PDB file of C-alpha atoms and ligand atoms in Angstrom:
ATOM      1  CA  MET J   2    -152.892 -39.963  67.035  1.00  0.00           C
ATOM      2  CA  LYS J   3    -154.882 -40.480  63.870  1.00  0.00           C
ATOM      3  CA  PRO J   4    -157.815 -42.861  64.360  1.00  0.00           C
ATOM      4  CA  THR J   5    -157.698 -45.953  62.140  1.00  0.00           C
ATOM      5  CA  THR J   6    -160.906 -45.044  60.325  1.00  0.00           C
ATOM      6  CA  LEU J   7    -161.806 -41.432  60.199  1.00  0.00           C
ATOM      7  CA  ASP J   8    -165.368 -40.193  59.762  1.00  0.00           C
ATOM      8  CA  LEU J   9    -164.759 -37.267  57.394  1.00  0.00           C
ATOM      9  CA  LYS J  10    -168.321 -36.033  57.701  1.00  0.00           C
ATOM     10  CA  GLU J  11    -167.844 -35.805  61.462  1.00  0.00           C
ATOM     11  CA  VAL J  12    -164.482 -34.048  61.020  1.00  0.00           C
ATOM     12  CA  ALA J  13    -166.079 -31.297  58.926  1.00  0.00           C
ATOM     13  CA  THR J  14    -169.388 -31.032  60.779  1.00  0.00           C
ATOM     14  CA  LYS J  15    -167.966 -30.856  64.284  1.00  0.00           C
ATOM     15  CA  THR J  16    -165.087 -28.577  63.353  1.00  0.00           C
ATOM     16  CA  VAL J  17    -167.254 -26.129  61.435  1.00  0.00           C
ATOM     17  CA  GLY J  18    -169.887 -26.404  64.179  1.00  0.00           C
ATOM     18  CA  HIS J  19    -167.305 -25.202  66.690  1.00  0.00           C
ATOM     19  CA  TYR J  20    -166.639 -22.047  64.645  1.00  0.00           C
ATOM     20  CA  GLU J  21    -170.336 -21.604  63.951  1.00  0.00           C
ATOM     21  CA  ALA J  22    -171.115 -21.605  67.678  1.00  0.00           C
ATOM     22  CA  ASN J  23    -168.239 -19.257  68.528  1.00  0.00           C
ATOM     23  CA  ALA J  24    -168.403 -16.930  65.516  1.00  0.00           C
ATOM     24  CA  THR J  25    -168.736 -13.609  67.355  1.00  0.00           C
ATOM     25  CA  ARG J  26    -166.092 -14.503  69.930  1.00  0.00           C
ATOM     26  CA  PHE J  27    -163.719 -15.615  67.152  1.00  0.00           C
ATOM     27  CA  TRP J  28    -164.213 -12.312  65.310  1.00  0.00           C
ATOM     28  CA  GLU J  29    -163.566 -10.256  68.445  1.00  0.00           C
ATOM     29  CA  GLY J  30    -160.413 -12.260  69.146  1.00  0.00           C
ATOM     30  CA  THR J  31    -158.937 -12.182  65.630  1.00  0.00           C
ATOM     31  CA  LYS J  32    -160.142  -9.052  63.824  1.00  0.00           C
ATOM     32  CA  ASP J  33    -157.038  -7.084  64.872  1.00  0.00           C
ATOM     33  CA  HIS J  34    -154.476  -9.840  64.259  1.00  0.00           C
ATOM     34  CA  ASP J  35    -151.582  -8.472  62.252  1.00  0.00           C
ATOM     35  CA  VAL J  36    -150.958 -10.831  59.345  1.00  0.00           C
ATOM     36  CA  THR J  37    -149.168  -8.254  57.170  1.00  0.00           C
ATOM     37  CA  GLN J  38    -146.195 -10.602  56.782  1.00  0.00           C
ATOM     38  CA  ASN J  39    -148.515 -13.223  55.294  1.00  0.00           C
ATOM     39  CA  TYR J  40    -150.285 -10.785  52.911  1.00  0.00           C
ATOM     40  CA  GLU J  41    -146.873  -9.656  51.687  1.00  0.00           C
ATOM     41  CA  ALA J  42    -145.635 -13.220  51.244  1.00  0.00           C
ATOM     42  CA  LEU J  43    -148.535 -14.081  48.923  1.00  0.00           C
ATOM     43  CA  LEU J  44    -148.567 -10.801  47.011  1.00  0.00           C
ATOM     44  CA  GLY J  45    -144.773 -10.792  46.708  1.00  0.00           C
ATOM     45  CA  ALA J  46    -144.947 -14.006  44.676  1.00  0.00           C
ATOM     46  CA  LEU J  47    -147.692 -12.727  42.337  1.00  0.00           C
ATOM     47  CA  PRO J  48    -147.524 -10.235  39.448  1.00  0.00           C
ATOM     48  CA  LYS J  49    -147.210  -6.657  40.724  1.00  0.00           C
ATOM     49  CA  LYS J  50    -150.577  -5.398  39.547  1.00  0.00           C
ATOM     50  CA  GLN J  51    -154.066  -4.738  40.866  1.00  0.00           C
ATOM     51  CA  GLY J  52    -157.096  -6.860  40.071  1.00  0.00           C
ATOM     52  CA  LEU J  53    -155.652 -10.205  41.169  1.00  0.00           C
ATOM     53  CA  ARG J  54    -158.233 -12.903  41.770  1.00  0.00           C
ATOM     54  CA  ILE J  55    -157.548 -14.286  45.248  1.00  0.00           C
ATOM     55  CA  LEU J  56    -159.350 -17.162  46.935  1.00  0.00           C
ATOM     56  CA  ASP J  57    -159.389 -16.715  50.723  1.00  0.00           C
ATOM     57  CA  PHE J  58    -159.666 -20.376  51.696  1.00  0.00           C
ATOM     58  CA  GLY J  59    -161.309 -20.626  55.136  1.00  0.00           C
ATOM     59  CA  CYS J  60    -161.916 -16.883  55.181  1.00  0.00           C
ATOM     60  CA  GLY J  61    -163.667 -16.828  58.557  1.00  0.00           C
ATOM     61  CA  PRO J  62    -165.426 -13.491  59.224  1.00  0.00           C
ATOM     62  CA  GLY J  63    -163.651 -11.643  56.400  1.00  0.00           C
ATOM     63  CA  ARG J  64    -160.728  -9.626  57.829  1.00  0.00           C
ATOM     64  CA  ASP J  65    -158.379 -10.614  55.001  1.00  0.00           C
ATOM     65  CA  LEU J  66    -160.992 -10.295  52.232  1.00  0.00           C
ATOM     66  CA  LEU J  67    -161.404  -6.615  53.082  1.00  0.00           C
ATOM     67  CA  HIS J  68    -157.643  -6.123  53.131  1.00  0.00           C
ATOM     68  CA  PHE J  69    -157.103  -7.624  49.674  1.00  0.00           C
ATOM     69  CA  LYS J  70    -160.106  -5.672  48.318  1.00  0.00           C
ATOM     70  CA  SER J  71    -158.684  -2.420  49.744  1.00  0.00           C
ATOM     71  CA  LEU J  72    -155.539  -3.007  47.643  1.00  0.00           C
ATOM     72  CA  GLY J  73    -157.603  -3.201  44.449  1.00  0.00           C
ATOM     73  CA  HIS J  74    -157.788  -6.982  44.126  1.00  0.00           C
ATOM     74  CA  PHE J  75    -160.829  -9.229  43.578  1.00  0.00           C
ATOM     75  CA  PRO J  76    -160.957 -11.604  46.526  1.00  0.00           C
ATOM     76  CA  THR J  77    -163.481 -14.401  46.934  1.00  0.00           C
ATOM     77  CA  GLY J  78    -164.005 -16.086  50.290  1.00  0.00           C
ATOM     78  CA  LEU J  79    -164.740 -19.726  51.022  1.00  0.00           C
ATOM     79  CA  ASP J  80    -165.865 -21.131  54.350  1.00  0.00           C
ATOM     80  CA  GLY J  81    -168.000 -23.946  55.752  1.00  0.00           C
ATOM     81  CA  SER J  82    -169.579 -21.850  58.488  1.00  0.00           C
ATOM     82  CA  SER J  83    -172.739 -20.092  57.333  1.00  0.00           C
ATOM     83  CA  ASN J  84    -172.311 -17.527  60.123  1.00  0.00           C
ATOM     84  CA  PHE J  85    -168.819 -16.703  58.893  1.00  0.00           C
ATOM     85  CA  CYS J  86    -170.006 -16.584  55.266  1.00  0.00           C
ATOM     86  CA  SER J  87    -172.655 -13.969  56.184  1.00  0.00           C
ATOM     87  CA  MET J  88    -170.267 -12.003  58.396  1.00  0.00           C
ATOM     88  CA  ALA J  89    -167.577 -12.026  55.702  1.00  0.00           C
ATOM     89  CA  ARG J  90    -169.993 -10.879  52.976  1.00  0.00           C
ATOM     90  CA  ASP J  91    -171.310  -8.058  55.189  1.00  0.00           C
ATOM     91  CA  TYR J  92    -167.861  -6.955  56.352  1.00  0.00           C
ATOM     92  CA  SER J  93    -166.037  -7.076  53.028  1.00  0.00           C
ATOM     93  CA  GLY J  94    -168.713  -6.854  50.327  1.00  0.00           C
ATOM     94  CA  CYS J  95    -166.916  -9.737  48.575  1.00  0.00           C
ATOM     95  CA  PRO J  96    -168.456 -12.927  47.206  1.00  0.00           C
ATOM     96  CA  VAL J  97    -168.121 -15.840  49.631  1.00  0.00           C
ATOM     97  CA  LEU J  98    -168.607 -19.513  48.706  1.00  0.00           C
ATOM     98  CA  HIS J  99    -170.239 -21.705  51.338  1.00  0.00           C
ATOM     99  CA  GLN J 100    -168.307 -24.960  50.862  1.00  0.00           C
ATOM    100  CA  ASN J 101    -166.824 -27.828  52.819  1.00  0.00           C
ATOM    101  CA  PHE J 102    -163.029 -28.158  52.399  1.00  0.00           C
ATOM    102  CA  LEU J 103    -163.504 -31.905  52.043  1.00  0.00           C
ATOM    103  CA  GLN J 104    -166.107 -31.617  49.245  1.00  0.00           C
ATOM    104  CA  LEU J 105    -164.925 -28.698  47.180  1.00  0.00           C
ATOM    105  CA  ASP J 106    -166.550 -27.604  43.955  1.00  0.00           C
ATOM    106  CA  LEU J 107    -164.274 -24.950  42.480  1.00  0.00           C
ATOM    107  CA  PRO J 108    -164.052 -23.520  38.971  1.00  0.00           C
ATOM    108  CA  LYS J 109    -160.872 -24.461  37.078  1.00  0.00           C
ATOM    109  CA  GLN J 110    -158.068 -21.905  36.553  1.00  0.00           C
ATOM    110  CA  SER J 111    -160.053 -19.106  38.171  1.00  0.00           C
ATOM    111  CA  PHE J 112    -157.673 -17.658  40.743  1.00  0.00           C
ATOM    112  CA  ASP J 113    -154.227 -16.087  40.611  1.00  0.00           C
ATOM    113  CA  GLY J 114    -153.560 -16.832  44.262  1.00  0.00           C
ATOM    114  CA  ILE J 115    -154.924 -18.673  47.268  1.00  0.00           C
ATOM    115  CA  PHE J 116    -154.613 -17.304  50.801  1.00  0.00           C
ATOM    116  CA  ALA J 117    -155.110 -20.163  53.274  1.00  0.00           C
ATOM    117  CA  ASN J 118    -154.472 -18.510  56.621  1.00  0.00           C
ATOM    118  CA  ALA J 119    -154.951 -20.896  59.543  1.00  0.00           C
ATOM    119  CA  SER J 120    -157.297 -23.173  57.612  1.00  0.00           C
ATOM    120  CA  LEU J 121    -155.521 -26.107  55.919  1.00  0.00           C
ATOM    121  CA  PHE J 122    -154.646 -27.662  59.277  1.00  0.00           C
ATOM    122  CA  HIS J 123    -158.290 -28.712  59.549  1.00  0.00           C
ATOM    123  CA  ILE J 124    -157.743 -31.221  56.726  1.00  0.00           C
ATOM    124  CA  PRO J 125    -156.718 -34.721  57.837  1.00  0.00           C
ATOM    125  CA  ARG J 126    -153.406 -36.023  56.415  1.00  0.00           C
ATOM    126  CA  GLN J 127    -155.209 -38.746  54.467  1.00  0.00           C
ATOM    127  CA  GLU J 128    -157.129 -36.066  52.481  1.00  0.00           C
ATOM    128  CA  LEU J 129    -154.478 -33.378  52.158  1.00  0.00           C
ATOM    129  CA  VAL J 130    -152.937 -34.285  48.783  1.00  0.00           C
ATOM    130  CA  ARG J 131    -156.422 -34.608  47.258  1.00  0.00           C
ATOM    131  CA  VAL J 132    -157.562 -31.216  48.611  1.00  0.00           C
ATOM    132  CA  LEU J 133    -154.290 -29.476  47.675  1.00  0.00           C
ATOM    133  CA  SER J 134    -154.635 -30.949  44.167  1.00  0.00           C
ATOM    134  CA  GLU J 135    -158.144 -29.502  43.917  1.00  0.00           C
ATOM    135  CA  LEU J 136    -156.749 -26.128  44.954  1.00  0.00           C
ATOM    136  CA  ARG J 137    -154.015 -26.467  42.321  1.00  0.00           C
ATOM    137  CA  ILE J 138    -156.604 -27.004  39.621  1.00  0.00           C
ATOM    138  CA  CYS J 139    -158.503 -23.817  40.507  1.00  0.00           C
ATOM    139  CA  LEU J 140    -155.302 -21.763  40.083  1.00  0.00           C
ATOM    140  CA  VAL J 141    -154.084 -20.330  36.802  1.00  0.00           C
ATOM    141  CA  PRO J 142    -150.697 -21.538  35.484  1.00  0.00           C
ATOM    142  CA  GLN J 143    -148.049 -19.758  37.634  1.00  0.00           C
ATOM    143  CA  GLY J 144    -150.689 -19.463  40.382  1.00  0.00           C
ATOM    144  CA  VAL J 145    -149.521 -19.204  43.994  1.00  0.00           C
ATOM    145  CA  LEU J 146    -150.657 -20.857  47.224  1.00  0.00           C
ATOM    146  CA  PHE J 147    -149.959 -19.244  50.596  1.00  0.00           C
ATOM    147  CA  SER J 148    -150.654 -21.255  53.723  1.00  0.00           C
ATOM    148  CA  SER J 149    -150.006 -20.779  57.405  1.00  0.00           C
ATOM    149  CA  ASN J 150    -150.687 -23.442  60.007  1.00  0.00           C
ATOM    150  CA  PRO J 151    -149.745 -24.310  63.574  1.00  0.00           C
ATOM    151  CA  ARG J 152    -146.581 -26.462  63.643  1.00  0.00           C
ATOM    152  CA  GLY J 153    -146.296 -29.983  64.983  1.00  0.00           C
ATOM    153  CA  SER J 154    -146.458 -33.613  64.001  1.00  0.00           C
ATOM    154  CA  SER J 155    -149.680 -34.786  65.615  1.00  0.00           C
ATOM    155  CA  GLU J 156    -153.213 -35.220  64.328  1.00  0.00           C
ATOM    156  CA  GLY J 157    -156.551 -35.596  66.050  1.00  0.00           C
ATOM    157  CA  TRP J 158    -159.339 -33.922  67.960  1.00  0.00           C
ATOM    158  CA  MET J 159    -158.771 -30.808  70.054  1.00  0.00           C
ATOM    159  CA  GLU J 160    -162.124 -30.843  71.856  1.00  0.00           C
ATOM    160  CA  ASN J 161    -164.528 -30.146  68.965  1.00  0.00           C
ATOM    161  CA  ARG J 162    -162.028 -29.248  66.273  1.00  0.00           C
ATOM    162  CA  TYR J 163    -159.983 -31.681  64.194  1.00  0.00           C
ATOM    163  CA  GLY J 164    -156.418 -30.694  63.349  1.00  0.00           C
ATOM    164  CA  ALA J 165    -153.401 -32.146  61.512  1.00  0.00           C
ATOM    165  CA  PHE J 166    -150.060 -30.497  62.232  1.00  0.00           C
ATOM    166  CA  PHE J 167    -146.868 -30.533  60.183  1.00  0.00           C
ATOM    167  CA  GLU J 168    -143.253 -29.533  60.389  1.00  0.00           C
ATOM    168  CA  TRP J 169    -141.814 -28.158  57.166  1.00  0.00           C
ATOM    169  CA  GLU J 170    -140.044 -31.308  55.971  1.00  0.00           C
ATOM    170  CA  GLU J 171    -143.288 -33.278  55.963  1.00  0.00           C
ATOM    171  CA  TYR J 172    -145.536 -30.459  54.707  1.00  0.00           C
ATOM    172  CA  GLU J 173    -143.188 -29.822  51.788  1.00  0.00           C
ATOM    173  CA  GLU J 174    -143.656 -33.412  50.657  1.00  0.00           C
ATOM    174  CA  TYR J 175    -147.447 -33.002  50.617  1.00  0.00           C
ATOM    175  CA  LEU J 176    -147.135 -29.793  48.593  1.00  0.00           C
ATOM    176  CA  ARG J 177    -144.891 -31.461  46.034  1.00  0.00           C
ATOM    177  CA  LYS J 178    -147.131 -34.529  45.744  1.00  0.00           C
ATOM    178  CA  ALA J 179    -150.027 -32.183  44.945  1.00  0.00           C
ATOM    179  CA  GLY J 180    -148.042 -30.413  42.217  1.00  0.00           C
ATOM    180  CA  PHE J 181    -146.749 -27.347  44.059  1.00  0.00           C
ATOM    181  CA  GLU J 182    -143.176 -26.067  44.019  1.00  0.00           C
ATOM    182  CA  PRO J 183    -142.300 -24.457  47.373  1.00  0.00           C
ATOM    183  CA  LEU J 184    -140.818 -20.950  46.993  1.00  0.00           C
ATOM    184  CA  GLN J 185    -140.250 -20.001  50.627  1.00  0.00           C
ATOM    185  CA  HIS J 186    -141.247 -20.876  54.165  1.00  0.00           C
ATOM    186  CA  TYR J 187    -140.898 -19.063  57.456  1.00  0.00           C
ATOM    187  CA  TYR J 188    -141.929 -19.274  61.087  1.00  0.00           C
ATOM    188  CA  ARG J 189    -144.155 -16.889  63.048  1.00  0.00           C
ATOM    189  CA  PRO J 190    -144.298 -14.704  65.020  1.00  0.00           C
ATOM    190  CA  ALA J 191    -141.159 -13.094  63.562  1.00  0.00           C
ATOM    191  CA  GLY J 192    -138.263 -12.306  65.881  1.00  0.00           C
ATOM    192  CA  LEU J 193    -138.859 -15.003  68.488  1.00  0.00           C
ATOM    193  CA  PRO J 194    -136.718 -18.090  69.209  1.00  0.00           C
ATOM    194  CA  ARG J 195    -137.842 -21.030  67.028  1.00  0.00           C
ATOM    195  CA  SER J 196    -139.289 -22.851  70.018  1.00  0.00           C
ATOM    196  CA  GLU J 197    -141.749 -19.957  70.475  1.00  0.00           C
ATOM    197  CA  GLN J 198    -142.634 -19.690  66.789  1.00  0.00           C
ATOM    198  CA  LEU J 199    -145.675 -21.920  66.762  1.00  0.00           C
ATOM    199  CA  TRP J 200    -146.752 -21.139  63.174  1.00  0.00           C
ATOM    200  CA  LEU J 201    -145.296 -22.390  59.889  1.00  0.00           C
ATOM    201  CA  ALA J 202    -146.058 -20.286  56.802  1.00  0.00           C
ATOM    202  CA  SER J 203    -145.174 -21.071  53.205  1.00  0.00           C
ATOM    203  CA  VAL J 204    -145.576 -19.878  49.639  1.00  0.00           C
ATOM    204  CA  SER J 205    -145.679 -22.316  46.718  1.00  0.00           C
ATOM    205  CA  GLN J 206    -146.225 -22.059  43.008  1.00  0.00           C
ATOM    206  CA  LEU J 207    -147.834 -24.448  40.586  1.00  0.00           C
ATOM    207  CA  MET J 208    -145.297 -26.856  39.119  1.00  0.00           C
ATOM    208  CA  LEU J 209    -145.244 -26.409  35.386  1.00  0.00           C
ATOM    209  CA  HIS J 210    -144.832 -30.144  34.806  1.00  0.00           C
ATOM    210  CA  PRO J 211    -145.998 -32.053  37.910  1.00  0.00           C
ATOM    211  CA  GLY J 212    -144.505 -35.540  37.985  1.00  0.00           C
TER     212      GLY J 212
HETATM  213  C1  SAM S  11    -158.779 -20.815  62.468  1.00  0.00           C
HETATM  214  S1  SAM S  11    -160.088 -20.304  61.405  1.00  0.00           S
HETATM  215  C2  SAM S  11    -159.212 -19.179  60.316  1.00  0.00           C
HETATM  216  C3  SAM S  11    -160.092 -18.072  59.755  1.00  0.00           C
HETATM  217  C4  SAM S  11    -159.367 -16.998  58.969  1.00  0.00           C
HETATM  218  N1  SAM S  11    -158.665 -17.510  57.816  1.00  0.00           N
HETATM  219  C5  SAM S  11    -158.416 -16.231  59.851  1.00  0.00           C
HETATM  220  O1  SAM S  11    -157.195 -16.216  59.579  1.00  0.00           O
HETATM  221  O2  SAM S  11    -158.887 -15.619  60.823  1.00  0.00           O
HETATM  222  C6  SAM S  11    -160.398 -21.749  60.391  1.00  0.00           C
HETATM  223  C7  SAM S  11    -161.510 -21.560  59.380  1.00  0.00           C
HETATM  224  O3  SAM S  11    -161.676 -22.765  58.634  1.00  0.00           O
HETATM  225  C8  SAM S  11    -163.066 -23.040  58.506  1.00  0.00           C
HETATM  226  N2  SAM S  11    -163.212 -24.509  58.372  1.00  0.00           N
HETATM  227  C9  SAM S  11    -162.715 -25.465  59.171  1.00  0.00           C
HETATM  228  N3  SAM S  11    -163.024 -26.686  58.692  1.00  0.00           N
HETATM  229  C10 SAM S  11    -163.718 -26.490  57.553  1.00  0.00           C
HETATM  230  C11 SAM S  11    -164.299 -27.363  56.578  1.00  0.00           C
HETATM  231  N4  SAM S  11    -164.233 -28.700  56.663  1.00  0.00           N
HETATM  232  N5  SAM S  11    -164.912 -26.804  55.522  1.00  0.00           N
HETATM  233  C12 SAM S  11    -165.007 -25.454  55.390  1.00  0.00           C
HETATM  234  N6  SAM S  11    -164.492 -24.571  56.279  1.00  0.00           N
HETATM  235  C13 SAM S  11    -163.850 -25.094  57.352  1.00  0.00           C
HETATM  236  C14 SAM S  11    -163.696 -22.489  59.761  1.00  0.00           C
HETATM  237  O4  SAM S  11    -165.082 -22.253  59.615  1.00  0.00           O
HETATM  238  C15 SAM S  11    -162.862 -21.241  59.994  1.00  0.00           C
HETATM  239  O5  SAM S  11    -163.398 -20.127  59.352  1.00  0.00           O
END
């Protein structure tokens, strides 16, 4: 359950500290993950051309930066872990911003798309509309947000990492409140019964006239 008052500094510091301390192990465990379905979901909603500016939000060690670069796009990473920032720069050769999700400083209208693979769930519910709104502002008009997160309805500490989990009906409301129009959502891994699909992925576009 969500604590009554949440120390946001602690949320970010402890969570990022967990990844910082386990950076090599995380890379070994995730570098071969097949997220093709997620790449295609984002790119399928964007103009069919090379040179797209993509923000990899919570890029980790850089697997997806290199993939987008190999397709001729211009990805930029963002992560709070300095180990991951260095690893991602070395692995992909892409620029990587060292920033805290909860204190973002992003240039306006600078990205065509955002790829947030397994990262937004580290943002507490109470901050999610604010952070999603900041992501909206760094997208161009017609810009697209992809996100994939573990499903659920709980929030709190999992040892040293903080997580907030959503089912689609609730997550959709947060997207809309932040000015995004959902285009599609799906559950992963593909081909399994819903009860074994522990991940919820979605693609949303900037609302032209957010209410
Ligand atoms: C589960 S990993 C996902 C990494 C990568 N996107 C992938 O798919 O392998 C979550 C990422 O979010 C980053 N992260 C978590 N909380 C953060 C925060 N408050 N500010 C910045 N980065 C954060 C971690 O450092 C980590 O790289």
